[in-house]
Structures are given as structure tokens and as C-alpha cells.
Amino acid sequence: MKIASLFGPGRAVFSFEVFPPKKNGGDIASIYGTLDALQPLKPDFISVTYGAGGLEAGNSLSCEIAAAIKNRYSIESAAHLTCVNSTRAQVDAELHSLQEAGIENVLALRGDILPDLPRRHDFAYASELVAYIHQHSEMGISGACYPEGHVESESSVEDVLNLKKKVDAGVSHLVSQLFFDNSFFYAFVEKARIAGIHVPIEAGIMPVVNKKQIERMVSMCGASLPRKFVKIMQRYENNPEALRDAGIAYAVNQIVDLLTNGVEGIHLYTMNNPYVARRIHESVHNLLAR
Ligand code: FAD
């Protein structure tokens, strides 16, 4: 099933993101333990991230996990696919594997430009990958969007205009970068609609449940941290259980506000933590009907 077809007037979509175990020393069984625990929550779909570095960096696990989600767990899946470190032939090989495995949805990304990884030049932007997938397959194509603007972008207007090119190239569903202040998301959706972007936009929500996660996240995606959020994190940073509970409560508050304001979907960055996903699901699942 194509992810775009899950959206409609009756109910907000609720989906998860998981990541494959790290290449060296990662335990493949652990991801199946995570999926066993996520399955009873009946998400509309689960997406699987693609590690930096492309095919040569051992990303075949993404395909394997996305296939298991669909075929073994009977949950719709989407495989992330980046292009900045891949040649056209490598993208062809990935698409072939995904199709062979019965996967029907791809989240097409450029990927971060990292100095220590060889950059390939067949695809400069995600929109070029989207156009290529659209032309060469029947995949449902999702794309990423940035409520606070992408870090490399000169302005949020320029970023939305670039997003429009990506949607016009064949994206039928968008998932947002994480954010902690819903007003950024609302302003972004308004700009996107004015720019003529009419595909469903899911809000990406990351529950922050430990100190390391906060540091990594801020340096990576540049999300603004509202005063209220910083105060909570500072107050409980040395009390892991309190920090976890406060992080869950903060995410639940964000989701309640988003659903109240008619968001089309919530994409939960689970960080492979089914306990946190379950607590959040318990708190909001009765609110998903619209
Ligand atoms: P693009 O859409 O290509 O945009 C990148 C930048 O280029 C933006 O500043 C944009 O404004 C600009 N731009 C776009 N088109 C043009 C144009 N035609 N001319 C000029 N400028 C242009 N990374 C991973 O490595 N693996 C993952 O699995 C992964 N999953 C993600 C999931 C989500 C939901 C999100 C939000 C991000 C994810 N990322 C992942 C991170 C992502 O790869 C980075 O944010 C990356 O820097 C941008 O990717 P993109 O697909 O948004 O790029």
C-alpha cells in the first residue's frame, strides 16, 4: 500500500521510525525485539533509516528490516534511501532489492554531506533522486521537510520553494524534521500550502529521554529549544527516570496540540525504544480520530 493513501479526513496517521543496528557490533536480533514490541501498537507504517555512506557502507540491513516489517509483521513500511554518496548504478541496485522484497514506499533523501565520505555527483538534490525513482519504478515516494528551514538554506522561503520542486518531481507525502516548538510547524505548513504544496505533511516528533540525545540532536539538526524545554532538561538532567518521564510528557503535549490543530499525521522518532513509544501511544491513541 502506498503511504499517501493512508491519509484521509477521518483519522490522523500515526507512524514510527526505527534505525538498523550499527554496522560494527550491532545486534540484528535487537531490532526484531524492538519490532515485536512495536507491533501491538498498530502503527500505520514504520520507516527504516539509511545510514550515511550509501550501499558501500553496508546499508543492506535497511532493506532487510523494511521487508520484515511488511512481510513478517504485516505493517506497511518505507525504506529511507539517500543519494549523496551513491552512483546511479548503486541507486538502481537498491531500488531493485527493495522491489524484490515487495517494499512499496521509499523516503527519498539527499543525505548529509560529510567530509569523510566520498561524494558522488549523479544526484545533487533529493528532488533529482525523486524524479529518478518516479521515472524508473512504481514506488510511493516520501520526502523530508524542515519546519525551521534546512540548515544549509539561506531562508525558509527558499527552502519551501526547493521543497515545491521536490514535490513536483514526484513526492506524495512529507515527513518533517523534529521540532520542539509547534509554532514553527504551523507556520511552515501555512507557507507550504501557499507555495502550492498539497501533499500530506506528517509532524516528526522526537521524545527526548536522555542527556546524550539532547546534545547530539542539537548539534545535528539545529532545532530551536524553547525555554520551557531547556528548563525541564536542566532540572532533570541528573535524574534519568525523571528526565525520561519529562521527555515523554513534553512529546505528548506537543502531539496533543498538533492533533487538536488538525495535523494530518504524527511520525514518532522512536530511537528503537518501544517503552517510550508505548507510553506515548497510550496517551494519544484516542485522539487520532479527527
Ligand atoms: P534536499 O531536499 O535535497 O535539500 C537539501 C538542501 O538543498 C536544502 O537546503 C534545500 O533547500 C536545498 N535544495 C534542494 N533543492 C535545491 C535546488 N534545486 N537548488 C538549490 N538548492 C536546493 N539522513 C540519512 O543519512 N539517512 C536517513 O535515513 C535520513 N532520514 C531522514 C528522515 C527525515 C524525516 C528527515 C527530516 C531527515 C532525514 N535524514 C536522513 C537527514 C537528511 O539526509 C539531511 O537533512 C540532508 O541534509 C538533507 O536531505 P534532504 O533529502 O532533505 O535534501
Coordinates of C-alpha atoms in Angstrom, one line a residue, residues 36-238:
D36 CA 8.0 -7.3 18.3
A37 CA 7.2 -4.7 21.0
L38 CA 6.1 -2.0 18.5
Q39 CA 3.7 -4.3 16.5
P40 CA 0.8 -4.4 19.1
L41 CA 0.7 -0.5 18.9
K42 CA -0.5 -1.0 15.3
P43 CA 1.2 2.0 13.7
D44 CA 0.0 2.9 10.2
F45 CA 3.6 2.4 8.9
I46 CA 7.1 2.1 10.1
S47 CA 10.0 3.7 8.2
V48 CA 13.6 2.5 8.4
T49 CA 16.6 4.9 8.2
Y50 CA 19.5 4.5 5.8
G51 CA 23.0 5.0 7.3
A52 CA 25.4 7.7 5.9
G53 CA 27.7 6.4 3.2
G54 CA 25.3 4.6 0.8
L55 CA 25.4 1.0 -0.3
E56 CA 29.2 0.6 0.3
A57 CA 28.7 1.4 3.9
G58 CA 26.6 -1.8 4.4
N59 CA 23.1 -0.3 4.3
S60 CA 21.5 -3.5 3.0
L61 CA 20.1 -4.1 6.5
S62 CA 17.6 -1.2 5.9
C63 CA 16.1 -3.2 3.1
E64 CA 16.0 -6.4 5.1
I65 CA 14.3 -4.7 8.1
A66 CA 11.8 -2.8 5.9
A67 CA 10.9 -6.1 4.2
A68 CA 10.5 -7.9 7.6
I69 CA 8.2 -5.0 8.8
K70 CA 6.0 -5.5 5.8
N71 CA 6.1 -9.3 5.3
R72 CA 6.6 -10.7 8.8
Y73 CA 4.9 -8.0 10.9
S74 CA 2.2 -7.1 8.3
I75 CA 2.8 -3.4 8.9
E76 CA 3.3 -1.1 5.9
S77 CA 6.9 0.0 5.6
A78 CA 9.0 2.7 4.0
A79 CA 12.8 2.4 3.3
H80 CA 14.8 5.6 3.5
L81 CA 17.3 6.0 0.7
T82 CA 20.0 8.7 0.4
C83 CA 21.8 9.6 -2.8
V84 CA 24.7 11.9 -1.9
N85 CA 27.2 9.0 -1.6
S86 CA 25.7 6.8 -4.3
T87 CA 26.1 6.4 -8.0
R88 CA 23.1 5.9 -10.3
A89 CA 24.1 2.2 -10.6
Q90 CA 24.0 1.9 -6.8
V91 CA 20.6 3.5 -6.6
D92 CA 19.4 1.1 -9.3
A93 CA 20.7 -1.8 -7.2
E94 CA 19.0 -0.5 -4.0
L95 CA 15.7 0.0 -5.9
H96 CA 15.9 -3.5 -7.3
S97 CA 16.4 -5.0 -3.9
L98 CA 13.5 -3.0 -2.4
Q99 CA 11.2 -4.1 -5.2
E100 CA 12.3 -7.7 -5.0
A101 CA 11.5 -7.6 -1.3
G102 CA 8.0 -6.3 -2.0
I103 CA 8.6 -2.8 -0.5
E104 CA 6.3 -0.2 -2.0
N105 CA 7.5 3.0 -0.3
V106 CA 10.7 5.0 -0.3
L107 CA 11.7 8.1 1.7
A108 CA 14.0 9.7 -0.8
L109 CA 16.7 11.9 0.7
R110 CA 19.9 13.6 -0.4
G111 CA 21.7 12.8 2.9
D112 CA 24.1 14.9 4.8
I113 CA 27.3 16.0 3.1
L114 CA 30.0 14.6 5.3
P115 CA 33.7 15.5 4.7
D116 CA 35.0 11.9 5.4
L117 CA 32.7 10.2 3.0
P118 CA 33.2 10.2 -0.8
R119 CA 30.6 12.3 -2.5
R120 CA 29.1 11.1 -5.8
H121 CA 27.6 13.5 -8.2
D122 CA 24.9 11.6 -10.1
F123 CA 22.2 13.3 -7.8
A124 CA 22.8 16.8 -6.4
Y125 CA 19.5 17.1 -4.5
A126 CA 16.8 14.8 -3.2
S127 CA 14.5 16.2 -6.0
E128 CA 16.7 14.6 -8.6
L129 CA 16.5 11.2 -6.8
V130 CA 12.8 11.6 -6.5
A131 CA 12.5 12.3 -10.3
Y132 CA 14.6 9.2 -11.0
I133 CA 12.7 6.9 -8.7
H134 CA 9.4 8.3 -10.1
Q135 CA 10.6 7.6 -13.7
H136 CA 12.0 4.1 -13.0
S137 CA 9.7 2.5 -10.5
E138 CA 6.2 2.3 -9.1
M139 CA 7.3 3.2 -5.6
G140 CA 5.3 5.6 -3.4
I141 CA 7.8 8.4 -2.7
S142 CA 8.0 10.3 0.5
G143 CA 10.3 13.3 1.2
A144 CA 11.8 15.2 4.1
C145 CA 10.8 18.8 5.1
Y146 CA 12.1 21.2 7.6
P147 CA 9.7 23.4 9.8
E148 CA 12.6 25.6 10.8
G149 CA 14.3 25.5 7.4
H150 CA 17.1 23.2 6.4
V151 CA 20.4 24.1 8.0
E152 CA 22.1 24.9 4.6
S153 CA 19.2 27.1 3.4
E154 CA 19.6 30.8 3.1
S155 CA 16.0 31.4 4.1
S156 CA 12.9 29.5 4.9
V157 CA 11.2 30.8 1.8
E158 CA 14.0 29.5 -0.4
D159 CA 13.7 26.2 1.4
V160 CA 10.0 25.9 0.8
L161 CA 10.5 26.8 -2.9
N162 CA 13.0 24.0 -3.2
L163 CA 10.6 21.7 -1.4
K164 CA 8.0 22.5 -4.0
K165 CA 10.5 21.3 -6.7
K166 CA 10.9 18.0 -4.8
V167 CA 7.1 17.5 -4.5
D168 CA 6.6 18.4 -8.2
A169 CA 9.2 15.7 -9.0
G170 CA 7.0 13.0 -7.5
V171 CA 6.8 13.2 -3.7
S172 CA 3.4 12.3 -2.5
H173 CA 3.9 12.5 1.3
L174 CA 6.3 14.6 3.5
V175 CA 7.8 13.9 7.0
S176 CA 9.1 16.8 9.0
Q177 CA 12.4 17.1 10.8
L178 CA 11.9 17.1 14.6
F179 CA 11.0 20.3 16.3
F180 CA 10.1 21.3 19.9
D181 CA 8.0 24.4 19.2
N182 CA 4.8 23.7 17.4
S183 CA 4.5 27.2 16.1
F184 CA 7.4 26.5 13.7
F185 CA 5.4 23.6 12.3
Y186 CA 2.2 25.6 11.9
A187 CA 4.0 28.5 10.1
F188 CA 5.8 26.0 7.9
V189 CA 2.6 24.2 6.8
E190 CA 1.0 27.5 6.0
K191 CA 3.9 28.5 3.8
A192 CA 4.0 25.2 2.1
R193 CA 0.2 25.4 1.3
I194 CA 0.7 28.9 -0.1
A195 CA 3.5 27.6 -2.2
G196 CA 1.1 25.1 -3.7
I197 CA 2.4 22.0 -1.8
H198 CA -0.8 20.0 -1.1
V199 CA 0.6 16.5 -0.2
P200 CA 0.1 15.3 3.4
I201 CA 2.7 16.6 5.9
E202 CA 3.4 14.5 9.0
A203 CA 4.9 16.1 12.0
G204 CA 8.2 14.4 13.2
I205 CA 8.2 14.2 16.9
M206 CA 11.2 13.1 18.9
P207 CA 10.8 12.3 22.6
V208 CA 14.0 13.4 24.3
V209 CA 14.6 10.9 27.1
N210 CA 18.3 11.1 27.9
K211 CA 21.0 13.8 28.1
K212 CA 23.3 12.4 25.3
Q213 CA 20.4 12.5 22.9
I214 CA 19.8 16.3 23.5
E215 CA 23.5 17.1 22.8
R216 CA 23.6 15.0 19.6
M217 CA 20.4 16.3 18.3
V218 CA 21.0 20.0 18.8
S219 CA 24.4 19.7 17.0
M220 CA 22.9 17.7 14.1
C221 CA 19.7 19.4 13.2
G222 CA 19.8 22.8 14.8
A223 CA 16.2 22.6 16.2
S224 CA 15.4 25.5 18.4
L225 CA 15.0 24.7 22.1
P226 CA 12.1 26.6 23.7
R227 CA 12.8 28.0 27.3
K228 CA 10.3 25.6 28.8
F229 CA 12.1 22.6 27.2
V230 CA 15.6 23.8 28.3
K231 CA 14.3 24.3 31.9
I232 CA 12.9 20.8 32.0
M233 CA 16.1 19.3 30.6
Q234 CA 18.3 21.2 33.1
R235 CA 16.1 20.4 36.0
Y236 CA 16.2 16.6 35.5
E237 CA 19.4 16.0 33.6
N238 CA 20.9 14.1 36.5

